[in-house]
Amino acid sequence: RLKELAPENHNLVLVLDVTGMIKGRVVDEKGGAVPEVQVNAFPDILGGGSTEGLALAGMSSSTTDGDGNFTVHGLPDGKYRLWAARSSTNMWQEWGQHGTSAKTGDVDVKIVLPAPGGLEGALVLGDKGPPAKAFVQTGQQPPTPVAADGKFAMREVSPGTYDVTIR
């Protein structure tokens, strides 16, 4: 049996009280603006940040403008780790490794995002030549197929040290 619905209430007021933000700029290793990249903010629990931020904001993000500027909105008060990523593929590659510390209300945060590199090579199985089928992978990036001649090229690899997996 359906219950009768309450009459419409036109005097309802919705108050959004999580209005904190962090502003800054993403630059490359030479200080130049990095436009159109995603900036992620996650509560820095290991650095003393509140777990309340996890429930209220989770991981918040913003995209830089043409001058590399960003504003992450909707953050509860607290400490955060911020990092930038050129694509969603390598967004998780930086997770928990680096990041820039900031707190709600900071307006001059600088995130340095070095230019990506790559890895090129060729696989050879001794005197048998290249493998019939193989894949090469670094970190959390998707595997790269190896061509019939054994050559491979990985693009958009963030600077760093990696274990290379060959399958």
Tab-separated table of C-alpha atoms in Angstrom:
chain	number	residue	atom	x	y	z
A	1	ARG	CA	0.000	0.000	0.000
A	2	LEU	CA	1.411	3.409	-0.953
A	3	LYS	CA	1.659	6.120	1.659
A	4	GLU	CA	0.493	9.593	0.850
A	5	LEU	CA	3.405	11.874	-0.081
A	6	ALA	CA	4.061	15.010	1.934
A	7	PRO	CA	3.008	18.225	0.251
A	8	GLU	CA	5.688	20.195	-1.622
A	9	ASN	CA	7.802	22.480	0.527
A	10	HIS	CA	8.917	25.611	-1.351
A	11	ASN	CA	10.722	27.108	1.662
A	12	LEU	CA	13.476	24.503	1.806
A	13	VAL	CA	17.031	25.891	1.987
A	14	LEU	CA	20.065	23.771	1.074
A	15	VAL	CA	23.348	24.947	2.623
A	16	LEU	CA	26.664	23.709	1.214
A	17	ASP	CA	29.258	24.204	3.933
A	18	VAL	CA	32.293	22.401	2.508
A	19	THR	CA	33.640	25.393	0.642
A	20	GLY	CA	37.384	25.027	1.118
A	21	MET	CA	39.711	25.245	-1.847
A	22	ILE	CA	43.364	25.083	-2.869
A	23	LYS	CA	44.745	27.199	-5.737
A	24	GLY	CA	48.012	26.994	-7.552
A	25	ARG	CA	49.891	26.478	-10.783
A	26	VAL	CA	51.420	23.491	-12.575
A	27	VAL	CA	54.774	24.132	-14.245
A	28	ASP	CA	57.346	22.009	-16.059
A	29	GLU	CA	60.945	21.568	-14.891
A	30	LYS	CA	61.880	24.866	-16.643
A	31	GLY	CA	59.082	26.857	-14.974
A	32	GLY	CA	56.792	26.978	-18.010
A	33	ALA	CA	53.028	26.612	-17.612
A	34	VAL	CA	51.532	23.144	-18.141
A	35	PRO	CA	47.996	23.609	-19.510
A	36	GLU	CA	45.164	21.077	-19.666
A	37	VAL	CA	46.419	18.578	-17.084
A	38	GLN	CA	44.497	17.055	-14.209
A	39	VAL	CA	45.387	18.065	-10.644
A	40	ASN	CA	44.322	15.628	-7.932
A	41	ALA	CA	43.971	16.386	-4.214
A	42	PHE	CA	43.722	13.622	-1.645
A	43	PRO	CA	43.648	13.997	2.158
A	44	ASP	CA	47.208	13.555	3.475
A	45	ILE	CA	46.349	11.132	6.253
A	46	LEU	CA	49.970	10.035	6.716
A	47	GLY	CA	50.982	13.704	7.017
A	48	GLY	CA	48.440	14.461	9.746
A	49	GLY	CA	45.401	15.151	7.582
A	50	SER	CA	41.926	14.348	8.868
A	51	THR	CA	40.041	11.235	7.848
A	52	GLU	CA	36.958	13.481	7.623
A	53	GLY	CA	38.317	14.624	4.254
A	54	LEU	CA	38.024	11.083	2.931
A	55	ALA	CA	34.319	10.974	3.655
A	56	LEU	CA	33.516	14.500	2.491
A	57	ALA	CA	35.851	15.066	-0.439
A	58	GLY	CA	37.463	11.738	-1.337
A	59	MET	CA	39.848	12.531	-4.152
A	60	SER	CA	38.982	15.898	-5.638
A	61	SER	CA	40.359	17.167	-8.914
A	62	SER	CA	40.590	20.106	-11.270
A	63	THR	CA	42.012	20.784	-14.732
A	64	THR	CA	44.606	23.486	-15.333
A	65	ASP	CA	43.764	26.417	-17.593
A	66	GLY	CA	45.936	27.715	-20.450
A	67	ASP	CA	48.377	29.288	-17.974
A	68	GLY	CA	48.675	26.168	-15.807
A	69	ASN	CA	46.459	27.596	-13.025
A	70	PHE	CA	44.083	25.370	-11.077
A	71	THR	CA	41.567	25.565	-8.238
A	72	VAL	CA	40.344	22.468	-6.420
A	73	HIS	CA	36.977	23.208	-4.756
A	74	GLY	CA	34.831	21.481	-2.143
A	75	LEU	CA	37.579	20.579	0.317
A	76	PRO	CA	37.065	20.305	4.071
A	77	ASP	CA	39.738	21.948	6.222
A	78	GLY	CA	42.896	19.879	6.384
A	79	LYS	CA	46.153	18.770	4.824
A	80	TYR	CA	46.288	17.359	1.292
A	81	ARG	CA	48.726	15.814	-1.186
A	82	LEU	CA	48.399	17.207	-4.699
A	83	TRP	CA	49.815	15.789	-7.903
A	84	ALA	CA	49.325	16.462	-11.590
A	85	ALA	CA	48.927	13.992	-14.445
A	86	ARG	CA	48.886	14.488	-18.192
A	87	SER	CA	46.435	11.624	-18.747
A	88	SER	CA	44.257	9.266	-16.767
A	89	THR	CA	46.619	6.460	-17.793
A	90	ASN	CA	49.501	7.827	-15.730
A	91	MET	CA	47.355	9.493	-13.069
A	92	TRP	CA	47.706	6.437	-10.813
A	93	GLN	CA	51.390	6.046	-11.648
A	94	GLU	CA	52.141	8.950	-9.303
A	95	TRP	CA	49.761	7.774	-6.558
A	96	GLY	CA	51.419	8.025	-3.163
A	97	GLN	CA	54.937	8.423	-4.585
A	98	HIS	CA	55.448	12.146	-4.785
A	99	GLY	CA	52.952	14.920	-4.560
A	100	THR	CA	53.029	18.406	-3.170
A	101	SER	CA	51.808	19.165	0.339
A	102	ALA	CA	49.126	21.822	0.751
A	103	LYS	CA	46.344	22.752	3.129
A	104	THR	CA	42.882	24.128	2.586
A	105	GLY	CA	43.072	27.847	1.817
A	106	ASP	CA	46.538	27.791	0.207
A	107	VAL	CA	46.506	29.977	-2.914
A	108	ASP	CA	50.071	29.782	-4.259
A	109	VAL	CA	50.791	26.052	-4.546
A	110	LYS	CA	53.365	25.114	-7.200
A	111	ILE	CA	53.351	21.616	-8.669
A	112	VAL	CA	56.272	20.667	-10.912
A	113	LEU	CA	55.323	18.168	-13.620
A	114	PRO	CA	58.418	17.089	-15.553
A	115	ALA	CA	58.091	16.336	-19.244
A	116	PRO	CA	57.382	12.673	-19.905
A	117	GLY	CA	59.963	10.393	-21.438
A	118	GLY	CA	59.833	7.074	-23.146
A	119	LEU	CA	61.434	3.677	-23.394
A	120	GLU	CA	62.435	2.078	-26.689
A	121	GLY	CA	64.167	-1.191	-27.369
A	122	ALA	CA	64.115	-4.548	-29.051
A	123	LEU	CA	63.669	-8.031	-27.641
A	124	VAL	CA	65.787	-10.898	-28.921
A	125	LEU	CA	65.715	-14.503	-27.710
A	126	GLY	CA	69.375	-15.375	-28.136
A	127	ASP	CA	70.063	-16.748	-31.596
A	128	LYS	CA	66.329	-17.445	-32.152
A	129	GLY	CA	65.592	-13.798	-32.955
A	130	PRO	CA	62.560	-11.820	-31.751
A	131	PRO	CA	59.744	-13.539	-29.822
A	132	ALA	CA	56.563	-14.476	-31.695
A	133	LYS	CA	54.456	-12.469	-29.226
A	134	ALA	CA	55.469	-10.336	-26.238
A	135	PHE	CA	54.451	-7.362	-24.113
A	136	VAL	CA	56.536	-4.833	-22.183
A	137	GLN	CA	55.199	-2.954	-19.146
A	138	THR	CA	56.460	-0.359	-16.644
A	139	GLY	CA	54.685	0.361	-13.377
A	140	GLN	CA	50.920	0.707	-13.718
A	141	GLN	CA	50.918	1.605	-17.413
A	142	PRO	CA	49.087	-0.743	-19.760
A	143	PRO	CA	51.354	-3.314	-21.451
A	144	THR	CA	52.869	-2.328	-24.807
A	145	PRO	CA	52.851	-4.994	-27.525
A	146	VAL	CA	56.164	-5.887	-29.124
A	147	ALA	CA	56.245	-5.740	-32.946
A	148	ALA	CA	57.091	-8.764	-35.100
A	149	ASP	CA	60.682	-7.517	-35.455
A	150	GLY	CA	61.017	-7.412	-31.641
A	151	LYS	CA	60.933	-3.604	-31.378
A	152	PHE	CA	58.799	-1.681	-28.874
A	153	ALA	CA	58.296	1.962	-27.909
A	154	MET	CA	56.571	3.257	-24.789
A	155	ARG	CA	55.465	6.906	-24.690
A	156	GLU	CA	54.277	9.237	-21.932
A	157	VAL	CA	56.351	7.601	-19.192
A	158	SER	CA	56.757	9.838	-16.152
A	159	PRO	CA	60.377	10.357	-15.099
A	160	GLY	CA	61.474	7.870	-12.452
A	161	THR	CA	62.844	4.419	-11.809
A	162	TYR	CA	60.791	1.421	-12.866
A	163	ASP	CA	60.854	-2.334	-12.922
A	164	VAL	CA	60.296	-3.381	-16.529
A	165	THR	CA	58.185	-6.494	-16.992
A	166	ILE	CA	58.421	-8.530	-20.188
A	167	ARG	CA	55.806	-11.166	-20.900
